[in-house]
XYZ file of N, CA and C in Angstrom:
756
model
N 96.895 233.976 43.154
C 97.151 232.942 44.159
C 97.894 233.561 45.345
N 97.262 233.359 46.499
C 98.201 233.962 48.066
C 99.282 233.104 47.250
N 100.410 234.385 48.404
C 101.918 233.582 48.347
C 101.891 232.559 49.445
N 102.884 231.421 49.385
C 102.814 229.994 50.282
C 104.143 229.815 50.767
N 104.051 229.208 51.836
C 105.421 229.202 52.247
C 105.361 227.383 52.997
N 105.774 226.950 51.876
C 105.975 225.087 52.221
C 106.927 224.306 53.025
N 106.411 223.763 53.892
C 107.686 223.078 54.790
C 107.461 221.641 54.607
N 108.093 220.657 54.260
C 108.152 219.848 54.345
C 107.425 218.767 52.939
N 107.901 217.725 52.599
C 107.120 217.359 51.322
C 105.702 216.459 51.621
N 104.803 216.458 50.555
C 104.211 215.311 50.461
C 103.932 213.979 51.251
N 103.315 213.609 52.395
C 103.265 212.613 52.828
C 101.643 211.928 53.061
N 101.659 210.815 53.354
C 100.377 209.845 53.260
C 99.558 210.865 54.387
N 99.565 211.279 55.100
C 98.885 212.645 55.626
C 98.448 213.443 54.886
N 97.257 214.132 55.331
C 96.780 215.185 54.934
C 97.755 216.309 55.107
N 98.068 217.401 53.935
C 98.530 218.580 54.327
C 97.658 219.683 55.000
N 98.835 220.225 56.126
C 97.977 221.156 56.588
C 98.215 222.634 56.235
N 97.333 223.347 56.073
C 96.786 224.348 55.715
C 97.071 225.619 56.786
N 97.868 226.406 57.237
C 97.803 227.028 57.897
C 97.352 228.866 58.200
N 96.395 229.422 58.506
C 96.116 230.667 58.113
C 95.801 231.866 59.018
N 97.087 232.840 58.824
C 97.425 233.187 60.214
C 96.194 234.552 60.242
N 96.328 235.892 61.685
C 95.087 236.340 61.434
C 95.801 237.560 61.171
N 94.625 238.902 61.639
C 95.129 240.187 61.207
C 96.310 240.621 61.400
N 96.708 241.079 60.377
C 98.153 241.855 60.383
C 99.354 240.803 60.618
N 99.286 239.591 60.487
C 100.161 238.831 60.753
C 100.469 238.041 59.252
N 101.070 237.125 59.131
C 101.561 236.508 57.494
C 101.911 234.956 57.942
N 102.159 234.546 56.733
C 102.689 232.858 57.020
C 104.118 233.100 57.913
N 104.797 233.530 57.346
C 106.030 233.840 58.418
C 106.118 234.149 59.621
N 104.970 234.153 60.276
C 105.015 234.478 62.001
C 104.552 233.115 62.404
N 104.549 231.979 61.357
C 104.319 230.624 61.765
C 105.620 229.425 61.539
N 106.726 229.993 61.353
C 107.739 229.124 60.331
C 107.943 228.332 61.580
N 108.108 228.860 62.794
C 108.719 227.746 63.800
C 107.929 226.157 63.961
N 106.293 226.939 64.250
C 105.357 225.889 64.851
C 104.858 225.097 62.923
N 105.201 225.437 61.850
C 105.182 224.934 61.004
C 105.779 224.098 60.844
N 107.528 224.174 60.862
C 108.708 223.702 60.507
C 108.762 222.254 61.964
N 108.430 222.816 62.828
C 108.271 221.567 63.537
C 106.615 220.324 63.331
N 105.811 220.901 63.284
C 104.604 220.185 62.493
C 105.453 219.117 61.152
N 105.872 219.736 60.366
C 106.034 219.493 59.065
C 107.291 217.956 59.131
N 107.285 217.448 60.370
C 108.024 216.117 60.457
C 106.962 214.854 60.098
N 105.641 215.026 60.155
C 104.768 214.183 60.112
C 103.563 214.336 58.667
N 104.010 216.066 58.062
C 102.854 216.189 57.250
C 102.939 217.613 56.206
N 103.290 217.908 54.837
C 103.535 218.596 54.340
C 103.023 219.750 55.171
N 103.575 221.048 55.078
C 102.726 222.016 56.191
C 102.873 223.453 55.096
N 101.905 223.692 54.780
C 101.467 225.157 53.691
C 100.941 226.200 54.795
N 101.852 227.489 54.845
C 101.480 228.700 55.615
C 101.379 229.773 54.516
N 99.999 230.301 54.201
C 99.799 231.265 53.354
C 99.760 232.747 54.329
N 99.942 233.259 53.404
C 99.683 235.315 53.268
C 98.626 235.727 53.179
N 97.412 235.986 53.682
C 96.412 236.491 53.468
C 95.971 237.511 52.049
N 95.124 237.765 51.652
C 95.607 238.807 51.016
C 95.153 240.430 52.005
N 95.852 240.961 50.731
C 96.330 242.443 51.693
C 97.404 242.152 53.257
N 97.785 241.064 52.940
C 99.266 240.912 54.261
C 100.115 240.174 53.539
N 101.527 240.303 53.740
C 102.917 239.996 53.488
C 103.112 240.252 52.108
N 103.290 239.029 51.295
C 103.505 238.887 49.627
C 102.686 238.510 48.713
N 101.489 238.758 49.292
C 99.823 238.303 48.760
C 99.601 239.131 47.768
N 99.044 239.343 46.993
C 98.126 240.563 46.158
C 97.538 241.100 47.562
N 97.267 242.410 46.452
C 96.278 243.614 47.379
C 95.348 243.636 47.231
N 94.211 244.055 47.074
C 92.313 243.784 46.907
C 91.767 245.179 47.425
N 90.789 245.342 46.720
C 89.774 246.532 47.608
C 88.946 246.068 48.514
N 89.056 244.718 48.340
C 87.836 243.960 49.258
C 88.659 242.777 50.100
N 87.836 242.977 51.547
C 88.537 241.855 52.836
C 87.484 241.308 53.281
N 86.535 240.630 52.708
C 85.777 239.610 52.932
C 86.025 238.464 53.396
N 85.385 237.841 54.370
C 85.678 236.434 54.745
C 85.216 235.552 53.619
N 84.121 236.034 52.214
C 83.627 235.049 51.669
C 85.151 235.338 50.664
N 85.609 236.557 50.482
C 87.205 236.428 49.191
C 87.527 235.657 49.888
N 88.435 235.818 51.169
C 89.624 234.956 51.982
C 89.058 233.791 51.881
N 88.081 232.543 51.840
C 88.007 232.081 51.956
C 87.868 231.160 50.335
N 87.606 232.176 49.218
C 87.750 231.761 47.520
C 89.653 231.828 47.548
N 90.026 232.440 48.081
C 91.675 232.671 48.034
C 92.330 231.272 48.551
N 91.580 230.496 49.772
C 92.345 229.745 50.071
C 92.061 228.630 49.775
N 89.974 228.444 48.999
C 90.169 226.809 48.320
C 90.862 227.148 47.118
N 91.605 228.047 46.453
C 92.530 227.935 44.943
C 93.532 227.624 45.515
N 93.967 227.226 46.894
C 95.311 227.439 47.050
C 94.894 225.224 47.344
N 94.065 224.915 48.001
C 93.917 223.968 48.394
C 93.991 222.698 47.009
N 92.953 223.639 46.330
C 92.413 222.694 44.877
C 94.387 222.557 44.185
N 95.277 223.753 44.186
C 95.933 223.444 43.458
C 97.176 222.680 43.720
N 97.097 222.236 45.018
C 97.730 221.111 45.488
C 97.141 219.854 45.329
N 96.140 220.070 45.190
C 94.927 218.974 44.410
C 94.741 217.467 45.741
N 94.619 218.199 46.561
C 93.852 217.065 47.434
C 93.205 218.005 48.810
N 92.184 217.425 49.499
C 91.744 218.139 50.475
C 92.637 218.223 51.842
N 92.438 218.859 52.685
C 93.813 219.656 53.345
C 93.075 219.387 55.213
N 93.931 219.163 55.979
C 93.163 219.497 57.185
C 94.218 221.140 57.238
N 92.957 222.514 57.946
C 93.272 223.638 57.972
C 93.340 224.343 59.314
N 94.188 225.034 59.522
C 94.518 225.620 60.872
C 94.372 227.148 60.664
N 93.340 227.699 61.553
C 92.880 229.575 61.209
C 93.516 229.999 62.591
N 94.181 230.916 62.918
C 93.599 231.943 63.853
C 93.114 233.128 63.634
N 92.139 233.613 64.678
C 91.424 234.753 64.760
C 90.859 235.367 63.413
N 91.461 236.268 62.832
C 90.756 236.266 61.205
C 90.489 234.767 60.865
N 91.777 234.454 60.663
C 91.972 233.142 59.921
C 91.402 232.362 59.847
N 91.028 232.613 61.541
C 89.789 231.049 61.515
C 89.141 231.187 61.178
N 88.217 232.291 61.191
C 87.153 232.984 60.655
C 86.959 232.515 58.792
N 88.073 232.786 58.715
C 88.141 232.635 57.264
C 88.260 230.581 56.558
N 88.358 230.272 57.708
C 88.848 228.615 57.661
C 87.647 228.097 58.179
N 86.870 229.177 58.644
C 84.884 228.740 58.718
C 84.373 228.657 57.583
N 84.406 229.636 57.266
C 83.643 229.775 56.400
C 84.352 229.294 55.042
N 85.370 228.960 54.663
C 86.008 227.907 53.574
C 85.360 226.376 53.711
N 85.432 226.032 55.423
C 84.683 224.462 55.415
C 83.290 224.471 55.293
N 82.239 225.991 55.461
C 81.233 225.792 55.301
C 80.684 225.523 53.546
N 81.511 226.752 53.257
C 80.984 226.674 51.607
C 81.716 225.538 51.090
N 83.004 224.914 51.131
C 83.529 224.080 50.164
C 83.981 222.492 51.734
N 83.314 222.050 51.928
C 83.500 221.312 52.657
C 84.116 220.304 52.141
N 84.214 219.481 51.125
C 84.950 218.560 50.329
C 86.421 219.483 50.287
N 86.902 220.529 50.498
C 87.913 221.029 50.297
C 88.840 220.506 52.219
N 88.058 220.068 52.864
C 88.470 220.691 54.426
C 88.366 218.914 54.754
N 89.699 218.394 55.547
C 89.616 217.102 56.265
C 89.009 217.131 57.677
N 89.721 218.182 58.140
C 89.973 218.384 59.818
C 90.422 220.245 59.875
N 89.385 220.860 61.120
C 89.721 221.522 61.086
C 89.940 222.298 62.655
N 91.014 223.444 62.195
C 90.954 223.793 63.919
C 91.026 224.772 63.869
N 90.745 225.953 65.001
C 90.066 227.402 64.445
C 90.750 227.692 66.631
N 91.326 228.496 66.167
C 92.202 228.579 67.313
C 91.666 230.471 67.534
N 91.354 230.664 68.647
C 90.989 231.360 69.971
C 90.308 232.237 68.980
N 88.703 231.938 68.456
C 88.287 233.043 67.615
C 86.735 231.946 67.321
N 85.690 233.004 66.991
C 84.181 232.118 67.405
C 83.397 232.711 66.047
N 82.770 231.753 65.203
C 81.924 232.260 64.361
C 80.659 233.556 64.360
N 81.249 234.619 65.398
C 80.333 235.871 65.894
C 81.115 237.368 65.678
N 80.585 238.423 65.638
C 80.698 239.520 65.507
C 81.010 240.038 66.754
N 82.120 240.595 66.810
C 82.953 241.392 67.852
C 82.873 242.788 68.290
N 82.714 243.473 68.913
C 82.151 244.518 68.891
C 83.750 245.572 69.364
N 84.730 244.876 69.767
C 86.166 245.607 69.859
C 86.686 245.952 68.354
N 87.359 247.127 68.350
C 88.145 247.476 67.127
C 89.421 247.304 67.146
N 90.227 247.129 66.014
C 91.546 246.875 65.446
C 92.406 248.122 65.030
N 91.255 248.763 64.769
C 91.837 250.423 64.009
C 92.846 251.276 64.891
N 93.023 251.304 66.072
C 94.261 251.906 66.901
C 95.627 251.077 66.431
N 95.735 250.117 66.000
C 96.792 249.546 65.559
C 97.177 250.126 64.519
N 96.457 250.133 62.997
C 96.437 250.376 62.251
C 97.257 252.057 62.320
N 96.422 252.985 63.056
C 96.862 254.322 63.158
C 97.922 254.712 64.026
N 98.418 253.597 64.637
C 99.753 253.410 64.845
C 101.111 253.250 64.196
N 100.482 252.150 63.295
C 101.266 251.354 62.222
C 101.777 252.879 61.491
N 101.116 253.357 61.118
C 100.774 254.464 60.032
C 101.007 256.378 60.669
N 101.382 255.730 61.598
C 102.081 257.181 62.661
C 103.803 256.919 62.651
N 103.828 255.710 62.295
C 105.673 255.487 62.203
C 106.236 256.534 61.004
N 107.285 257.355 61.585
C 107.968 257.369 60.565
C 108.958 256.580 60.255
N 108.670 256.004 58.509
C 109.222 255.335 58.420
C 110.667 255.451 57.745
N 110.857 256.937 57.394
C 112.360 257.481 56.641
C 113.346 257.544 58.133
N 112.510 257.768 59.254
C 113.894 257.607 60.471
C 114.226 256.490 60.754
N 113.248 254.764 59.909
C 114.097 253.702 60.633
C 114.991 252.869 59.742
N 116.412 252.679 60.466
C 116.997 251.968 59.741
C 117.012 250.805 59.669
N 116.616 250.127 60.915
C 116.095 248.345 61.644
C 115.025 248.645 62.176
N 114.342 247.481 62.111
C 113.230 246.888 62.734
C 113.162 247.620 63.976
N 114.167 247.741 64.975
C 113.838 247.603 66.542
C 113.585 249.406 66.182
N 114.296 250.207 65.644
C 113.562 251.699 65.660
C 112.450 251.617 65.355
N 111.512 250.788 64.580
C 109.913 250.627 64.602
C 109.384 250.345 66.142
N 109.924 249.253 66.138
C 109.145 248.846 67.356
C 109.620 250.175 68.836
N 109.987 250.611 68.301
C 110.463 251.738 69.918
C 109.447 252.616 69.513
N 109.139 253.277 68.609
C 108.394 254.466 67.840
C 106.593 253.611 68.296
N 106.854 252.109 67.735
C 105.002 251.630 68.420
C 105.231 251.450 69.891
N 106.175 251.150 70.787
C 105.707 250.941 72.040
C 105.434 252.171 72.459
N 105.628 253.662 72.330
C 105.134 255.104 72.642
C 104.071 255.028 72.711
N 102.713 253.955 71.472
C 101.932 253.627 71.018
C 101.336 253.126 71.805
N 101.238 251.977 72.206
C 100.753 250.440 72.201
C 101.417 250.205 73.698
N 100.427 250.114 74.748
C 100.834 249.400 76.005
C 101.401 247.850 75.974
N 100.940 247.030 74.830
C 101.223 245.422 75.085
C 102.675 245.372 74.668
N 103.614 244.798 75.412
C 105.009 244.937 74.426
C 105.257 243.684 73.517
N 104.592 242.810 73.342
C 104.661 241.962 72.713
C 104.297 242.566 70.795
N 103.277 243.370 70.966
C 102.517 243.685 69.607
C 103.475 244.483 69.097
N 104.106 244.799 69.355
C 105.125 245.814 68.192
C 106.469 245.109 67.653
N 106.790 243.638 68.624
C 107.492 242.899 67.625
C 106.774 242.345 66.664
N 105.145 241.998 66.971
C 104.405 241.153 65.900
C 104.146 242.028 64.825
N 103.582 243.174 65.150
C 103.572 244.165 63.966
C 104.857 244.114 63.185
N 105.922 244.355 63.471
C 107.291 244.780 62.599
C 107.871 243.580 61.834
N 107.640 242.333 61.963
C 107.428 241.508 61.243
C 107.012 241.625 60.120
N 106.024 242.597 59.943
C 105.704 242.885 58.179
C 105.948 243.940 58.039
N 106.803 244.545 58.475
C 107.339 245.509 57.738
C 109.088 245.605 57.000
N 109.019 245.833 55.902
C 109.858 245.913 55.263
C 111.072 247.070 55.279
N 112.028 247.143 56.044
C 112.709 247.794 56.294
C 113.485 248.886 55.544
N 113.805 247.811 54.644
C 114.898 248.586 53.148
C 114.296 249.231 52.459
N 112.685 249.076 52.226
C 112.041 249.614 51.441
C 111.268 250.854 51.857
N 110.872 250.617 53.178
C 109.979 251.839 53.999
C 108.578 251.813 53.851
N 108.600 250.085 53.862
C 106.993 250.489 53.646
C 106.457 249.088 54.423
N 104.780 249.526 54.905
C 104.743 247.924 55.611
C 103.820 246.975 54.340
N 104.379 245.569 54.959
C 103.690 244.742 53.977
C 102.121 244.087 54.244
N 101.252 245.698 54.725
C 100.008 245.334 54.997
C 99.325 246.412 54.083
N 98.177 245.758 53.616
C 97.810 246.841 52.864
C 96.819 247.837 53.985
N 97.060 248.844 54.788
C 96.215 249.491 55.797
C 94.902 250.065 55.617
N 95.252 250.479 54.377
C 94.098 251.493 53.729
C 93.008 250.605 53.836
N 93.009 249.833 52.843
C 92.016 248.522 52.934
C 91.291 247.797 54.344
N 92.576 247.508 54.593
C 92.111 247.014 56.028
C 91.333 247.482 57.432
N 91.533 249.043 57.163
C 90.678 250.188 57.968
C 89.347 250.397 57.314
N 89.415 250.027 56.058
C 88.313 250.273 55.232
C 87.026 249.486 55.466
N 88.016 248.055 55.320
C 87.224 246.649 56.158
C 86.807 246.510 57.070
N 87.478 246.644 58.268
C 87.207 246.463 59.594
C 85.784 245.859 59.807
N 84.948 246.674 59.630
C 83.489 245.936 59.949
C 83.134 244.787 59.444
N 83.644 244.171 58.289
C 83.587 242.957 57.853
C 84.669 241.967 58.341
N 85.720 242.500 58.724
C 86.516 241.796 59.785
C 86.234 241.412 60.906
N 85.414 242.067 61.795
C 84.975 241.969 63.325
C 83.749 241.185 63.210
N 83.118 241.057 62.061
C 81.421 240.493 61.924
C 82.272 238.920 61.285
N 80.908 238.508 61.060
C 80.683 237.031 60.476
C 79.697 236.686 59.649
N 80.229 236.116 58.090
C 78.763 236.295 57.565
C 77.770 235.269 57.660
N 76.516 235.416 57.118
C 75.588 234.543 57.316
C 75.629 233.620 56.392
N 76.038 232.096 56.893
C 75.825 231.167 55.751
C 75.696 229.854 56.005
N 74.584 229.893 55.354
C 73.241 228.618 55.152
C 74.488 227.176 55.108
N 73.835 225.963 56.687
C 74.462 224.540 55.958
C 75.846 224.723 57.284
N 76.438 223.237 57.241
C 76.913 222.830 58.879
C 78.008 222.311 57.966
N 79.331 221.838 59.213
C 80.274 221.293 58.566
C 80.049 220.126 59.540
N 80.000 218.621 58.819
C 80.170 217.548 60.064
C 81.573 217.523 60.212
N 82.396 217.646 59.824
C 83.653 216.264 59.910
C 84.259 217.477 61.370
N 85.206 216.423 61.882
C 85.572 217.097 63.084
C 86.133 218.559 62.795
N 86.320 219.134 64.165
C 86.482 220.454 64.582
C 87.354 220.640 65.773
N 87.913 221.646 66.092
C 88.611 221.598 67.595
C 88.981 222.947 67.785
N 87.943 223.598 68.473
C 87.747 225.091 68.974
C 89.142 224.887 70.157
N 89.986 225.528 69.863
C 91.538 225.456 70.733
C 91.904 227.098 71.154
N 91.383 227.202 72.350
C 91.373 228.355 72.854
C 92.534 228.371 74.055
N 92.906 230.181 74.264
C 93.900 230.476 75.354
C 93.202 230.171 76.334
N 93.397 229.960 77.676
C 92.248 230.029 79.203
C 92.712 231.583 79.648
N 93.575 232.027 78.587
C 93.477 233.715 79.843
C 92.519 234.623 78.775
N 92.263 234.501 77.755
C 91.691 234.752 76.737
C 90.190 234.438 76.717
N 89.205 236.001 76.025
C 87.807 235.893 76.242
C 87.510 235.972 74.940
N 88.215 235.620 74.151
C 87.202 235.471 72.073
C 86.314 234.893 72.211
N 86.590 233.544 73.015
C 85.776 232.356 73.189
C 84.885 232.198 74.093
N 83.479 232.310 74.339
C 82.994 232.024 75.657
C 81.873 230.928 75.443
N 81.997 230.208 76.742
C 80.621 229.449 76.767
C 79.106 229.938 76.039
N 79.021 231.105 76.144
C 77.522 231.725 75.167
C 77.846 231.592 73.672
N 79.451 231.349 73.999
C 79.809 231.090 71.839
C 78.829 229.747 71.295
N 79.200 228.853 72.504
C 79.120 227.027 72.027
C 77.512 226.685 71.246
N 76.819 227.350 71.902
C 75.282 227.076 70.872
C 75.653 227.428 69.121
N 75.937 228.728 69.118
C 76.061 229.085 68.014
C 77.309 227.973 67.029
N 78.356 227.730 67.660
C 79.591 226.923 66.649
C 79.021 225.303 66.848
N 78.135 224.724 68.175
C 77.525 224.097 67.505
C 76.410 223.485 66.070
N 75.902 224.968 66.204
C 74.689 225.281 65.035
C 75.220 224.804 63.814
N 76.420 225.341 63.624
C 77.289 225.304 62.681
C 78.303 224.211 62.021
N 78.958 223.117 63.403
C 80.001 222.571 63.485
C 79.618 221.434 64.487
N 78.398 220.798 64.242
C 78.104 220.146 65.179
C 79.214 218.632 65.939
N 80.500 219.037 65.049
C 81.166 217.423 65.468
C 82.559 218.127 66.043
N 82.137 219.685 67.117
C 83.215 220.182 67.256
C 83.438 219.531 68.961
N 85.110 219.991 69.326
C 85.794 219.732 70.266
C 86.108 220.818 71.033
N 85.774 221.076 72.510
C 86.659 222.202 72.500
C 88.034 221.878 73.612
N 89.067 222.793 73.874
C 90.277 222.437 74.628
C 90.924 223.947 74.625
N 91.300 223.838 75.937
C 91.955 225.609 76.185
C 93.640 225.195 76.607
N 94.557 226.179 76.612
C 95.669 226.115 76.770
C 95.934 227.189 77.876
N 96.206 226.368 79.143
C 95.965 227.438 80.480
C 97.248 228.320 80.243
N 96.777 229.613 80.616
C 97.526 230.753 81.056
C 98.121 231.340 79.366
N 97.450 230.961 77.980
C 97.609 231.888 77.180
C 96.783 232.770 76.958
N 96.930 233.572 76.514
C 96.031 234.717 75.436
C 95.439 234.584 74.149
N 95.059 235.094 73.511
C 94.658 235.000 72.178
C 95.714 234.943 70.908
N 96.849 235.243 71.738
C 98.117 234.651 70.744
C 98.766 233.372 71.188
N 97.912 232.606 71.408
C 98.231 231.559 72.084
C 99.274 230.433 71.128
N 99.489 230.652 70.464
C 100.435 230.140 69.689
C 101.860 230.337 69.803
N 102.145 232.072 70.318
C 103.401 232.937 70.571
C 103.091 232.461 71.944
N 102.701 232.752 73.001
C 102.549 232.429 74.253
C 102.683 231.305 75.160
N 102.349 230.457 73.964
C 102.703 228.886 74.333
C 102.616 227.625 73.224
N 103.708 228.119 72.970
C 103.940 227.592 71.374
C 104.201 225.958 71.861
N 104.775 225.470 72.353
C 105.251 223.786 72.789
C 103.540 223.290 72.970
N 102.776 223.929 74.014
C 101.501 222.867 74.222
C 101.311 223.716 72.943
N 100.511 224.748 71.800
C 100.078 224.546 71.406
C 100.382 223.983 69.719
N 101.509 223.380 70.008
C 101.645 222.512 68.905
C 101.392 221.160 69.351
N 101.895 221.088 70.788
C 101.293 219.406 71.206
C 99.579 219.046 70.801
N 98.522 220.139 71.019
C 97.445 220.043 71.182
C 97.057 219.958 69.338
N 97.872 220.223 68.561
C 97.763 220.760 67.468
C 98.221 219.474 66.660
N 99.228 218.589 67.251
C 99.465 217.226 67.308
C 98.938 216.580 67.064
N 98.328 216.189 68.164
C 97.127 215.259 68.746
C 95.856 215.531 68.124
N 95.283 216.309 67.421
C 94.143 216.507 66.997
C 94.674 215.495 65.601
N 95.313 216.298 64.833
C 95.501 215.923 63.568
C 95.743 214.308 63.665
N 96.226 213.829 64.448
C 96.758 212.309 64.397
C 95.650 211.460 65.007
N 94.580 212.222 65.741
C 93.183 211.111 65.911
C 92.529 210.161 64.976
């Protein structure tokens, strides 16, 4: 079973499901959770191969997506679910195959298609730290910004890494291994009706108008809505609208 990280109890609401994307964990969601969670139990899982999850040889969207109806079934009622980027990916293809598992769903700045950008410079970043010279977090992140032009990504990276121990809480090996099944999407037969709400950054290109045929094909009772002037971390970037927008869906 992913590890879970629960905010809030039980209410006549659907619980929501939250599932963050690469290299990230339930814990890079506690804020926009912990405030959600006034209106509606709020479950932020670990992927596996990220944070306190089991490890796997395999990073399939069809596993991630068996990982998270056991997590759904064993709360024992159906869930409205929140993906980004992997996540959503993985919160597709959970409502496609187990649709009785899924109320409402929202799939934030990320499109049921195959990407042709790679992830792997991160990774060989991650994995260029030494990690016996750091004693805190912020000596990681000084060692990835040498790395990594964005300065935002090396606080998000160091987030899973475990300091005391010297080791990060991603499984890399795996995840470099994956990659191509990470960036793709698999093929699978059958539509989800119940609503949808494609919730994209406006500075951000995951999403484009040539997406909408295809997530129609798929999701024909979807919505879409952008959040001007974020990125694809549009959650870190503009966390107030995109919990307002994140609001308002769920309470339609």
């Amino acid at each position: 079973m992913l590890n879970q990280i629960a905010h809030g109890t039980p209410t006549a609401n659907p619980a929501l499901l939250i599932v963050h994307g690469l290299y990230g964990s339930g814990r890079n969601w506690g804020v926009i959770a912990k405030r959600l969670s006034d209106e509606r139990q709020v479950i932020a899982v670990d992927q596996r191969n990220h944070g306190y999850s089991p490890c796997y040889d395999s990073h399939s969207y069809e596993d991630m997506a068996e990982d998270l109806a056991a997590v759904i079934r064993a709360h024992g009622a159906p869930m409205d679910v929140l993906g980004h980027s992997m996540g959503g990916k993985a919160a597709m293809v959970l409502a496609l195959k187990y649709p009785d598992l899924v109320n409402r769903l929202i799939v934030a700045d990320i499109a049921p298609v195959s990407y042709g950008h790679s992830q792997i410079e991160y990774i060989k970043a991650m994995k260029a730290i030494d990690l016996n010279a750091i004693t805190k977090r912020s000596d990681a992140e000084a060692q990835l910004r040498s790395m990594i032009d964005d300065p935002i990504l090396p606080v998000f990276f160091t987030q899973s890494l475990d300091v005391s121990a010297k080791k990060w809480r991603l499984n890399l090996d795996v995840l470099a291994q994956e990659m191509p099944k990470i960036l793709s999407f698999p093929q699978i037969s059958g539509k989800f009706a119940k609503p949808v709400l494609f919730l994209t950054g406006g500075a951000s290109h995951y999403v484009t108008p040539g997406h909408r045929d295809t997530i129609k094909a798929l999701f024909p009772n979807t919505k879409f809505a952008k959040i001007p002037g974020a990125g694809h971390w549009l959650h870190a970037d503009k966390p107030r609208e995109f919990e307002a927008a994140v609001r308002t869906w769920l309470n339609m």
